Short mmCIF file of C-alpha atoms and ligand atoms in Angstrom, two decimals:
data_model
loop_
_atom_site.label_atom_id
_atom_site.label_comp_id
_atom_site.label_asym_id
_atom_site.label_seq_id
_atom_site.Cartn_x
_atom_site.Cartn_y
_atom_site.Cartn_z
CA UNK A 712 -9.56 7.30 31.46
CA UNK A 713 -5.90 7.07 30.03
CA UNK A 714 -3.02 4.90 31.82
CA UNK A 715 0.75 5.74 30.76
CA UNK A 716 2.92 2.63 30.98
CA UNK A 717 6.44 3.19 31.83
CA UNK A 718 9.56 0.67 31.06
CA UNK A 719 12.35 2.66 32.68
CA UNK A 720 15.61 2.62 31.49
CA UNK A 721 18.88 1.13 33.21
CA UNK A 722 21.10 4.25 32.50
CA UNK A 723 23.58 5.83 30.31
CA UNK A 724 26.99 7.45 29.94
CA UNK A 725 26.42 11.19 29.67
CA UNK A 726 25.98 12.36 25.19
CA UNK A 727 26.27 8.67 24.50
CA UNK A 728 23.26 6.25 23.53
CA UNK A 729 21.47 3.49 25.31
CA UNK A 730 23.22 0.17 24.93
CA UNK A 731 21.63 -1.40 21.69
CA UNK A 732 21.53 -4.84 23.07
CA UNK A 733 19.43 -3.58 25.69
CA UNK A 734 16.14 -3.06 24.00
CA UNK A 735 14.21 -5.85 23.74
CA UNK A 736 10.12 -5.81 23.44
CA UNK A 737 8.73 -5.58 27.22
CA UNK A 738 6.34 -8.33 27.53
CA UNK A 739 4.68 -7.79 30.26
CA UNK A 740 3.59 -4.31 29.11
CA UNK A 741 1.77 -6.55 26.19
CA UNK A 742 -0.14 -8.94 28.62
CA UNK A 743 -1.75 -5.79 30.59
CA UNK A 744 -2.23 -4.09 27.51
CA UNK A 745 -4.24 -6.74 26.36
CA UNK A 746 -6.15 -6.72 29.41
CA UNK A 747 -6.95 -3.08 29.54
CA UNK A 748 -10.51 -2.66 28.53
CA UNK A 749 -11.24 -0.91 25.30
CA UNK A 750 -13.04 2.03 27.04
CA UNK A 751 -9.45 2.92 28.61
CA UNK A 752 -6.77 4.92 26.69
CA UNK A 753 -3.39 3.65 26.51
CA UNK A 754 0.12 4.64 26.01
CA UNK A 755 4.01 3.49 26.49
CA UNK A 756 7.08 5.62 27.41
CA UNK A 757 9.95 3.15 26.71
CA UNK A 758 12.68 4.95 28.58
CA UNK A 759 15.11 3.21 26.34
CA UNK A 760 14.37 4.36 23.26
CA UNK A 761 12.32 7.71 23.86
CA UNK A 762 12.52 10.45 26.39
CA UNK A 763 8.99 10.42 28.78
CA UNK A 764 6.99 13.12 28.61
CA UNK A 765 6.34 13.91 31.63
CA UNK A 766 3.32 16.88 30.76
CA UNK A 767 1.62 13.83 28.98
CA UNK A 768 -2.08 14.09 29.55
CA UNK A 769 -2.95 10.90 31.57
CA UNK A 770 -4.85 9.54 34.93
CA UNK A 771 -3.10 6.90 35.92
CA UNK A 772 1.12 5.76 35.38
CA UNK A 773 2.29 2.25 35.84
CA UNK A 774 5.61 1.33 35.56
CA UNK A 775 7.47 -1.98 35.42
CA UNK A 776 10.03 -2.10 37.95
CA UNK A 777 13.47 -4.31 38.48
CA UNK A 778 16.46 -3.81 40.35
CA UNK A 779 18.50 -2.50 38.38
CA UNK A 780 15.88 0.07 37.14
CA UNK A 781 14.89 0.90 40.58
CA UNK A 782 16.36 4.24 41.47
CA UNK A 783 15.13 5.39 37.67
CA UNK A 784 11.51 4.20 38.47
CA UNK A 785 11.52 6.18 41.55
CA UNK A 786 12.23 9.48 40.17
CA UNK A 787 9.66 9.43 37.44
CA UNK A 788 7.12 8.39 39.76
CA UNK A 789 8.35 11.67 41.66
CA UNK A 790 7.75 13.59 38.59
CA UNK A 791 4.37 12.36 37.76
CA UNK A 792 3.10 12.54 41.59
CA UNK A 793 4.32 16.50 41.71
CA UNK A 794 1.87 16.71 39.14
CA UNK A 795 -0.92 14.76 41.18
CA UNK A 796 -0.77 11.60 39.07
CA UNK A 797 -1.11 8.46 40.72
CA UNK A 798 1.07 6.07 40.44
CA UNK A 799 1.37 1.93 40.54
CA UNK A 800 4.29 0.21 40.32
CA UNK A 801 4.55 -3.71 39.65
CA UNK A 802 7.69 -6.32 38.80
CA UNK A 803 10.08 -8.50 40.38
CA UNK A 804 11.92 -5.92 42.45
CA UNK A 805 8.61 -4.50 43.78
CA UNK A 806 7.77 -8.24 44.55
CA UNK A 807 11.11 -8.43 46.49
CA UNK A 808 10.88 -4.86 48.17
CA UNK A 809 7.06 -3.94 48.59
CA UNK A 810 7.84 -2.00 51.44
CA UNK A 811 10.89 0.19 49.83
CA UNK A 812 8.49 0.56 46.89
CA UNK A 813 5.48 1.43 48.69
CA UNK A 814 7.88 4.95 49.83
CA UNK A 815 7.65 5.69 46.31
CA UNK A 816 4.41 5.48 44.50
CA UNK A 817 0.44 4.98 45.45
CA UNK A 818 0.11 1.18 44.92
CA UNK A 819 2.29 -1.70 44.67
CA UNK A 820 1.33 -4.56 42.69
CA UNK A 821 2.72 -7.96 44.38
CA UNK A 822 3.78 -11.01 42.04
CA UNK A 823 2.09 -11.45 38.81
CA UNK A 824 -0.30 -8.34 38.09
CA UNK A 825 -2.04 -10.04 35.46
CA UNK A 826 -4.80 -11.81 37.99
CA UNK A 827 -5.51 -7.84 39.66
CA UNK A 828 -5.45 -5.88 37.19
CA UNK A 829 -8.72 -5.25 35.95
CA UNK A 830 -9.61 -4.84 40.05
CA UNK A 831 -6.47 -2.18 39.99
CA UNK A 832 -7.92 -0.32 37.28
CA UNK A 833 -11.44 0.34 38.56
CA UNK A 834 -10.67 0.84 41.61
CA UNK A 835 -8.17 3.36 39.92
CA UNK A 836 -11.49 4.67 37.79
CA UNK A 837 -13.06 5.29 41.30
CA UNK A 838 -10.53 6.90 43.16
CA UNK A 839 -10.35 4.18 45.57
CA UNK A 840 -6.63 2.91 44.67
CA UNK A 841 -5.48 0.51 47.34
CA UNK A 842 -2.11 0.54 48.86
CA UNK A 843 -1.13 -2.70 47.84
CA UNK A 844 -2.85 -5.64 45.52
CA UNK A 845 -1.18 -9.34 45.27
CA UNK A 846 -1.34 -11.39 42.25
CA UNK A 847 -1.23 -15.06 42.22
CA UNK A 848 0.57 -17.05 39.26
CA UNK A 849 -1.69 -20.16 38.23
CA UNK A 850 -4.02 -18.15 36.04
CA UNK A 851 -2.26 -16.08 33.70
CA UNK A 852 -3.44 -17.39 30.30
CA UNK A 853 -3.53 -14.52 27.94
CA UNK A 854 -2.29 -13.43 24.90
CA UNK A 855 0.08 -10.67 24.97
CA UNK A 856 -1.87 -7.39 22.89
CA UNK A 857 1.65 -5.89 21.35
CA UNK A 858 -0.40 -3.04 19.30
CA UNK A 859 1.24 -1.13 22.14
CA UNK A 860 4.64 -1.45 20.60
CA UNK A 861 3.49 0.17 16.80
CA UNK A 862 6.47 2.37 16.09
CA UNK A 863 8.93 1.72 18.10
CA UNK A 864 12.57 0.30 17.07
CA UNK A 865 12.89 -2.92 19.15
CA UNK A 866 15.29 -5.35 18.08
CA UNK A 867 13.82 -7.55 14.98
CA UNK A 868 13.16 -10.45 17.71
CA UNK A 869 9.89 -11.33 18.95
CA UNK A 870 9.32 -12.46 22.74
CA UNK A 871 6.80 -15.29 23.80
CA UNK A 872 6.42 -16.72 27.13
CA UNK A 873 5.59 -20.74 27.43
CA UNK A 874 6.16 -21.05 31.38
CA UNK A 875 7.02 -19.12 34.35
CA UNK A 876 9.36 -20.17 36.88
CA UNK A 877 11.94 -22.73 37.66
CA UNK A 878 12.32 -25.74 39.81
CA UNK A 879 15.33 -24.75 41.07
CA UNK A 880 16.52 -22.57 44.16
CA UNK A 881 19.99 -21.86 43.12
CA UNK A 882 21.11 -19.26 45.77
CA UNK A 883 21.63 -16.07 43.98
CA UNK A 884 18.50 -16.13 41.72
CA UNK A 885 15.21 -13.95 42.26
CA UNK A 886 13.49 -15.62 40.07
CA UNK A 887 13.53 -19.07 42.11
CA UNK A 888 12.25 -16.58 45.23
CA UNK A 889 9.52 -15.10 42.96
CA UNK A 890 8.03 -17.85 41.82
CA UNK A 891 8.92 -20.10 45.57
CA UNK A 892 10.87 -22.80 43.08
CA UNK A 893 7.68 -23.48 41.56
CA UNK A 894 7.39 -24.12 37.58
CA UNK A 895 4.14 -23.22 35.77
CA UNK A 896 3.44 -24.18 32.34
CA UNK A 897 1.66 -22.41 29.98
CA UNK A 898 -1.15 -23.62 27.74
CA UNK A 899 0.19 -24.78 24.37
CA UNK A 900 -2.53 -23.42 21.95
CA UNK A 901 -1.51 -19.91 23.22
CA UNK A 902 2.06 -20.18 22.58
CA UNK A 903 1.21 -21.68 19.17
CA UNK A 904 -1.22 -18.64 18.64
CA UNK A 905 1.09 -16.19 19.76
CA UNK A 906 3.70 -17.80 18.27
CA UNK A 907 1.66 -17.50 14.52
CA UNK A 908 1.39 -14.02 15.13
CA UNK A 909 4.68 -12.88 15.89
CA UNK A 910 6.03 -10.21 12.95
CA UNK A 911 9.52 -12.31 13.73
CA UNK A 912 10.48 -15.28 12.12
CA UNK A 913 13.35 -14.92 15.31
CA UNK A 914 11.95 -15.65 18.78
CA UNK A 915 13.07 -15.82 21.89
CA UNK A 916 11.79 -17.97 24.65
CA UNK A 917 11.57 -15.87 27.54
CA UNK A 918 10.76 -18.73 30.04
CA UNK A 919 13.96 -18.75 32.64
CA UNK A 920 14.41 -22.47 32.06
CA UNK A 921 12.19 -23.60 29.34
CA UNK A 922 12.97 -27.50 30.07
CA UNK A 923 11.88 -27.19 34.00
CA UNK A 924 9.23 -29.96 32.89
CA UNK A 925 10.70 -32.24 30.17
CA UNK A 926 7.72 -34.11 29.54
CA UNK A 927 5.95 -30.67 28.96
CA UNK A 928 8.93 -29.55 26.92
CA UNK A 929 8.50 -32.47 24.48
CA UNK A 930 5.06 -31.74 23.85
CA UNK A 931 5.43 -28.08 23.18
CA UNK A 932 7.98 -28.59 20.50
CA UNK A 933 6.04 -31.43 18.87
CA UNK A 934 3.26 -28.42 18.73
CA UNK A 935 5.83 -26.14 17.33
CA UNK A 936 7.55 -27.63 14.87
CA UNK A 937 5.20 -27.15 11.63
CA UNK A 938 5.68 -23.22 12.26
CA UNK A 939 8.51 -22.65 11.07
CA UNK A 940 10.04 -20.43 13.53
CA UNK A 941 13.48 -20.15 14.69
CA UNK A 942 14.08 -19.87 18.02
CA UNK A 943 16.38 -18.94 21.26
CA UNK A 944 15.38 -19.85 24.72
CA UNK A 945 17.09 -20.71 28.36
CA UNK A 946 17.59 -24.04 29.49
CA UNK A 947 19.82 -26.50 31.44
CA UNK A 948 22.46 -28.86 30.65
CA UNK A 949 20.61 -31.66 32.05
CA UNK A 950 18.45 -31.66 29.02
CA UNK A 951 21.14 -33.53 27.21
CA UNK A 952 20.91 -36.45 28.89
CA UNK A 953 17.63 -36.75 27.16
CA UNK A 954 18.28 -37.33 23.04
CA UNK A 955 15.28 -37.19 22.16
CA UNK A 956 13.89 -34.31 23.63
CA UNK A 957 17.29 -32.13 21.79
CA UNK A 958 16.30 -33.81 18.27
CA UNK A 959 12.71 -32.50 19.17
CA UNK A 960 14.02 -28.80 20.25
CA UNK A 961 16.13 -28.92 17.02
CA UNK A 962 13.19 -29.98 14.58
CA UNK A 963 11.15 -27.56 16.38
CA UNK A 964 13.66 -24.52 15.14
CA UNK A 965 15.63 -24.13 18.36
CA UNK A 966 19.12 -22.65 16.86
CA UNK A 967 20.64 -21.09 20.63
CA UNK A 968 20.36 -22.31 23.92
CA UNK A 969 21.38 -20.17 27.14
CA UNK A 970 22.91 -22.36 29.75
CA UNK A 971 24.14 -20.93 33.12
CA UNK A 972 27.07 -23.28 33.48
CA UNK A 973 27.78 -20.57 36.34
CA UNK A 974 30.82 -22.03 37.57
CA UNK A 975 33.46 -25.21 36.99
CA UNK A 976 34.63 -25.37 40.79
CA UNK A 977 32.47 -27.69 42.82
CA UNK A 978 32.57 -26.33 45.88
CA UNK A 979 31.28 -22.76 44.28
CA UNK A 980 28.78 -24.59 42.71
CA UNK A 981 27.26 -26.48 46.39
CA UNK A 982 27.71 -22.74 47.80
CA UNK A 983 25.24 -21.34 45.03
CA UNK A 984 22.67 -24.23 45.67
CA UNK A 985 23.49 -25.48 41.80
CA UNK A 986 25.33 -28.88 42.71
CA UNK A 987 23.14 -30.21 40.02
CA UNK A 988 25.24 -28.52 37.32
CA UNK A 989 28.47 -30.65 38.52
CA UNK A 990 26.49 -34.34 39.48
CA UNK A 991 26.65 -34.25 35.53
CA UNK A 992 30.18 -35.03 35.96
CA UNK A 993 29.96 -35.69 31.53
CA UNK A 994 29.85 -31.84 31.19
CA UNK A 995 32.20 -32.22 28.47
CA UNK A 996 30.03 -35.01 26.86
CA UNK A 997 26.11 -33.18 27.31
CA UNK A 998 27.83 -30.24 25.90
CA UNK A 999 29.29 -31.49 22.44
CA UNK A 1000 25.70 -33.46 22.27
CA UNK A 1001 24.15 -30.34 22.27
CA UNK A 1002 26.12 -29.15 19.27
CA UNK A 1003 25.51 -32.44 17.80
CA UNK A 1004 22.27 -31.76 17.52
CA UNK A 1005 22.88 -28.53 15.49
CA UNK A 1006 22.22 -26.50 18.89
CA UNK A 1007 24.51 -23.46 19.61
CA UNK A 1008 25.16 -22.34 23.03
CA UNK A 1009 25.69 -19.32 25.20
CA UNK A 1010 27.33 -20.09 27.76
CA UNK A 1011 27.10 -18.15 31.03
CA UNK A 1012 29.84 -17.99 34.09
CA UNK A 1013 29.50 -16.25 37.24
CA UNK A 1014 32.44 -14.86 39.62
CA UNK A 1015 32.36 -13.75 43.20
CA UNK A 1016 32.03 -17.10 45.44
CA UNK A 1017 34.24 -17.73 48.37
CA UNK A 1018 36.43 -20.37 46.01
CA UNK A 1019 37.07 -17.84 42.91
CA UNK A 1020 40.01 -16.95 42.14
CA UNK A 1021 42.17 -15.98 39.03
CA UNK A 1022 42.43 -19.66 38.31
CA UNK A 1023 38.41 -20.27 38.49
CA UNK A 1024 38.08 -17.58 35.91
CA UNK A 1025 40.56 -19.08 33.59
CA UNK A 1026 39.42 -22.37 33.60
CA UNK A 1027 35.92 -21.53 33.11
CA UNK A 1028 37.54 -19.29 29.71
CA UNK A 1029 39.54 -22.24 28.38
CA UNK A 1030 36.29 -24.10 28.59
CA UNK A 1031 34.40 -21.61 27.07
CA UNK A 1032 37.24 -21.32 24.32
CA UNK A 1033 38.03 -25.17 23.78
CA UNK A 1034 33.55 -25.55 22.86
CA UNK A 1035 33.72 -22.86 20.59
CA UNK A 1036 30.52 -21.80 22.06
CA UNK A 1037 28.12 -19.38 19.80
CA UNK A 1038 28.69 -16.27 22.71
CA UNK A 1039 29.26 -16.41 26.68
CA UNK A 1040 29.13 -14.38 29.47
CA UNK A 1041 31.30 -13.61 32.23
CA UNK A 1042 29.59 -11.80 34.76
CA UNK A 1043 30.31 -11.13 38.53
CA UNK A 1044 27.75 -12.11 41.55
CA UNK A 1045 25.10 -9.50 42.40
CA UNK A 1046 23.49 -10.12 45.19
CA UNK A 1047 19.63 -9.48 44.31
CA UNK A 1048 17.53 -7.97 47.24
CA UNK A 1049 15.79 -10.95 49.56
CA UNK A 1050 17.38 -13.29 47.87
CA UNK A 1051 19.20 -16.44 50.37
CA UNK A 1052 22.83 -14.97 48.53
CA UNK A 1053 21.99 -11.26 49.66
CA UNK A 1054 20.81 -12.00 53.27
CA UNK A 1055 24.23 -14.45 53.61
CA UNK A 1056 26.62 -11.68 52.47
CA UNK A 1057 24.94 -8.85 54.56
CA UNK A 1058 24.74 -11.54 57.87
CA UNK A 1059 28.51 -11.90 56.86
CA UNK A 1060 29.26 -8.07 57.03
CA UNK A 1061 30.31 -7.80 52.93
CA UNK A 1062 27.94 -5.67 51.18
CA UNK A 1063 29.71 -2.66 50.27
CA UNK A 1064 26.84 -1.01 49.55
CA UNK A 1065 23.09 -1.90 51.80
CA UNK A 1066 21.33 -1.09 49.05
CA UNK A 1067 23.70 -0.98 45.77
CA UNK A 1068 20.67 -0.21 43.60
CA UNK A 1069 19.72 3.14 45.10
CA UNK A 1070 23.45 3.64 46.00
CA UNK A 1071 24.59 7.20 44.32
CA UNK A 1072 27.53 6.50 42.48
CA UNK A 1073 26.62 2.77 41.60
CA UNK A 1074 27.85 2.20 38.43
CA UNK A 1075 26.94 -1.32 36.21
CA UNK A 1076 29.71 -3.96 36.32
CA UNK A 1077 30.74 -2.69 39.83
CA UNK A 1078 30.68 -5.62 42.97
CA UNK A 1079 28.31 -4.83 44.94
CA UNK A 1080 29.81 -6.97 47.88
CA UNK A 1081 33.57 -8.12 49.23
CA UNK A 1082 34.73 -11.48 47.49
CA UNK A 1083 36.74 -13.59 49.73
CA UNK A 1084 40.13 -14.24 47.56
CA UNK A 1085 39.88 -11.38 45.50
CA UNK A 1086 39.32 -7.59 45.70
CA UNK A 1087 36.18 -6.45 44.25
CA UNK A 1088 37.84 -4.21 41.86
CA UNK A 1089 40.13 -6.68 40.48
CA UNK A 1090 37.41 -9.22 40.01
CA UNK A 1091 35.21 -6.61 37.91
CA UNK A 1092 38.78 -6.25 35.90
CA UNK A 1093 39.41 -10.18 35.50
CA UNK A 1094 35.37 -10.52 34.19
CA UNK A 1095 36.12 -7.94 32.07
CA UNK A 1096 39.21 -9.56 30.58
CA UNK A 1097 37.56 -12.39 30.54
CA UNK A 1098 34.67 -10.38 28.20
CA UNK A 1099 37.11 -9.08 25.71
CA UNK A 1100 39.27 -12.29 25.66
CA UNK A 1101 36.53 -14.44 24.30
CA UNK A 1102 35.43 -12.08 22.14
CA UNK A 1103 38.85 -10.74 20.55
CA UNK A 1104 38.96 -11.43 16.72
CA UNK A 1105 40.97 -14.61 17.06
CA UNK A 1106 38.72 -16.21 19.66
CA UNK A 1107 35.98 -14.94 17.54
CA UNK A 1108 37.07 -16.45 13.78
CA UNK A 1109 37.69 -19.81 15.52
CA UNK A 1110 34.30 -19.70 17.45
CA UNK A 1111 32.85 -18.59 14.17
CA UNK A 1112 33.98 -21.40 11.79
CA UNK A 1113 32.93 -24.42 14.83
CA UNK A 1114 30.03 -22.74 14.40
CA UNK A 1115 29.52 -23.32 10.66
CA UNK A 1116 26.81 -26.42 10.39
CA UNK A 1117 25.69 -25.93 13.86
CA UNK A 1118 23.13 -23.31 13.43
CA UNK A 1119 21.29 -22.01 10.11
CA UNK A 1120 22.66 -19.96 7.99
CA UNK A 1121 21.00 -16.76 9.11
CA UNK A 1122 22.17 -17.21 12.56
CA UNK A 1123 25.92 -17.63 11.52
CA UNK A 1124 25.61 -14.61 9.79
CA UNK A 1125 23.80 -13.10 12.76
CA UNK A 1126 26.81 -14.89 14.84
CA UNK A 1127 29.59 -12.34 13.23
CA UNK A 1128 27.72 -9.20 13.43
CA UNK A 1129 26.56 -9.81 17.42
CA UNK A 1130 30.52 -11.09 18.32
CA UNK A 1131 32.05 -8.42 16.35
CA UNK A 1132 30.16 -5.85 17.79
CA UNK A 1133 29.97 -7.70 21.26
CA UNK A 1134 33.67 -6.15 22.04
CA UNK A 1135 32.94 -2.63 21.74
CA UNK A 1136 29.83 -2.98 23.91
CA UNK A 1137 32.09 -4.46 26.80
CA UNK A 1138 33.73 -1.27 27.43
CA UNK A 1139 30.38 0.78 26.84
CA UNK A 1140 28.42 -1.29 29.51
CA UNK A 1141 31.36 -0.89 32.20
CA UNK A 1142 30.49 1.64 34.39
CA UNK A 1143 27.32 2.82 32.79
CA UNK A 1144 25.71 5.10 36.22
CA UNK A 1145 22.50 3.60 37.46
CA UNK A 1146 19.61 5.56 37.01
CA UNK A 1147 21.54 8.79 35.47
CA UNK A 1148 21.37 11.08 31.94
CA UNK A 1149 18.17 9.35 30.63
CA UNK A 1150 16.85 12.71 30.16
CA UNK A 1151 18.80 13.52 27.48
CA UNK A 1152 19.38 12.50 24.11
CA UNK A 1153 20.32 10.76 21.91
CA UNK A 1154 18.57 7.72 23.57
S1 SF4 B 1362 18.31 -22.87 37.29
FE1 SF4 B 1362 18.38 -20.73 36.58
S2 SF4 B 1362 16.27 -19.94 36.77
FE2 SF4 B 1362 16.42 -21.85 37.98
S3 SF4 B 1362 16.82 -21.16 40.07
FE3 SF4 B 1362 18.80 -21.62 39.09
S4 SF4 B 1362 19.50 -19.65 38.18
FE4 SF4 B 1362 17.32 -19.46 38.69
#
């Protein structure tokens, strides 16, 4: 038996290439590699680097599915199931949309496929595929098999997973509805282990917010510190109350942390369920503690709640400028399918589009929905200022130089080359079409 794993591609502007910041090592594609039985054949198609072949001899394609690689996923199933292939289709949008899935492919695999796999595969084997199989996320402790990756140009950064999940249920977020606002850890000796064997001496933590259980958090770094490993991960400002658990993520190699700041207006930040973020009231304070400790941050904003306006967008800017943070983004509200955000805007009448990521002519960085105070094309413009602003070669040399002492030397120099380039890869991710010219080279 051979199974073809798929990792479809977002899309791309017709004779131009895939955005380079958009190939990172698929993870998950690891974990069921390594548990796929030896007796079973394997391959990967990463859409984003390599064009599928779609006469590839095989018995079985699964592919990874999110939103925003949806309407992609759906037409290569459509190729492979002309051919008589079945096909199984797993991830967080399938998790969200089983039933829009289902239309689309022979089984659906429901929350974390790790705990069904083996079941999906001999029941594959024996030709009794079931319509729909539902993982459950306590057991997942295995390490990811990334053999599966030999030969293909990822960026030099390897991905490992210490926890799934987040305590949170901040109102736009999918992940918070995947995983019901439930935090699981996992066990240290594996992240250790796959931390040893990681080609990278860069890592990044994938977990969505590594610090969801402190006293956890402590522990792992304690464990991680003789490695030697540098590190990015995703956390929350709240850590910084805590001093000693930033010394320990700074002895333990941490050199970025990504913190969704989200928004500097409080009432945006009660609409989106993340009052937390402004009860700090000493943002000012938590953050320069966090460079303090020789942590540099990316910041992250979002636009598109019923108190943005031009002013919101500015403010959150000058504070993005007066930290000197390490990189930020500005990106506007999407509202994710079954999420408590998409189900207020459509009760509220302003989706523009039902389902914007199957819509035909749904381009990347366009609203999906009607803001109150602004139009939705002038808020995609004002992130987009907002984009090249912070990362125009003034913005960039001061950034640079605060940034001097705060991280290692390696990751200042990695600091110019990601800014620099940063600004040219605004304008080549607005409007990229979902789905389209992934058929083509160059990829
Ligand atoms: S804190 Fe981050 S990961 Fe957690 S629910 Fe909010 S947005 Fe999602």
């Amino acid at each position: 038996m051979k199974v073809t794993f798929i990792l479809p591609a977002i899309g791309k502007k017709p004779g131009k290439k895939y955005i380079g910041t958009w190939k990172m090592e698929p993870l998950t594609i690891a974990q069921l590699k390594a548990l796929t039985p030896q007796n079973i054949e394997t391959e990967l198609f990463d859409d984003r680097l390599e064009l599928i072949d779609y006469d590839t001899r095989t018995d079985l394609v699964c592919i990874t599915v999110e939103t925003y690689t949806a309407k992609r996923s759906y037409s290569i199933a459509a190729r492979f199931r002309e051919r008589g292939i079945p096909v199984v289709m797993g991830g967080y949008h399938v998790t969200l949309c089983p039933e829009e899935a289902g239309l689309y492919c022979d089984s659906v695999i429901i929350g974390n496929a790790e705990t069904v796999w083996k079941q999906m595969l001999s029941d594959a084997k024996n030709g009794t595929l079931k319509r729909r199989y539902t993982g459950v996320t306590a057991e997942y402790d295995i390490s990811p098999d990334k053999s599966i990756f030999r030969g293909k140009p990822y960026l030099p950064v390897s991905l490992v997973e210490t926890g799934r999940g987040c305590i949170h249920r901040c109102e736009f977020c999918s992940i918070s509805k995947f995983y019901c606002s439930h935090y699981y850890c996992r066990s240290h000796d594996l992240v250790v282990k796959d931390l040893r064997r990681s080609k990278n001496r860069y890592i990044f933590l994938v977990d969505d917010n590594l610090v969801a259980n402190r006293k956890n958090a402590a522990e792992l770094f304690r464990r991680i510190t003789p490695l030697d490993k540098k590190w990015a991960g995703q956390g929350t400002l709240s850590m910084a109350k805590d001093r000693k658990l930033l010394k320990a993520m700074k002895d333990s190699g941490c050199e970025i942390i990504l913190i969704g700041f989200e928004s500097l207006n409080k009432e945006n930040l009660r609409q989106m369920n993340k009052s937390f973020n402004y009860a700090l009231g000493e943002r000012d304070e938590l953050v320069e503690r966090i460079h303090d400790a020789g942590i540099g941050i990316y910041a992250t904003f979002v636009f598109g709640y019923d108190n943005d306006d031009e002013r919101t967008i500015e403010d959150a800017l000058e504070f993005a400028k007066k930290h000197n943070f390490y990189t930020a983004a500005f990106n506007h509200l999407l509202p994710f399918p079954n999420t408590p955000l998409y189900d207020r805007l459509k009760a509220d009448n302003r989706l523009i589009y039902d389902k914007w990521w199957l819509a035909d002519g749904y381009n990347y960085g366009e609203l999906a929905f009607h803001p109150k105070k602004l139009s939705a094309e002038k808020l995609s413009r004002l992130c987009r200022d907002a984009r090249k602003e912070f990362s125009a070669p003034k913005t960039v040399l001061s950034r640079g130089f605060a940034s001097l002492g705060r991280t290692s030397p390696l990751m200042w120099g990695l600091f110019w080359g990601m800014n620099l380039r940063l600004g040219d890869e605004i304008d080549q991710k607005m409007n990229v079409p979902i789905g389209e010219n992934l058929d083509e080279l160059p990829k």
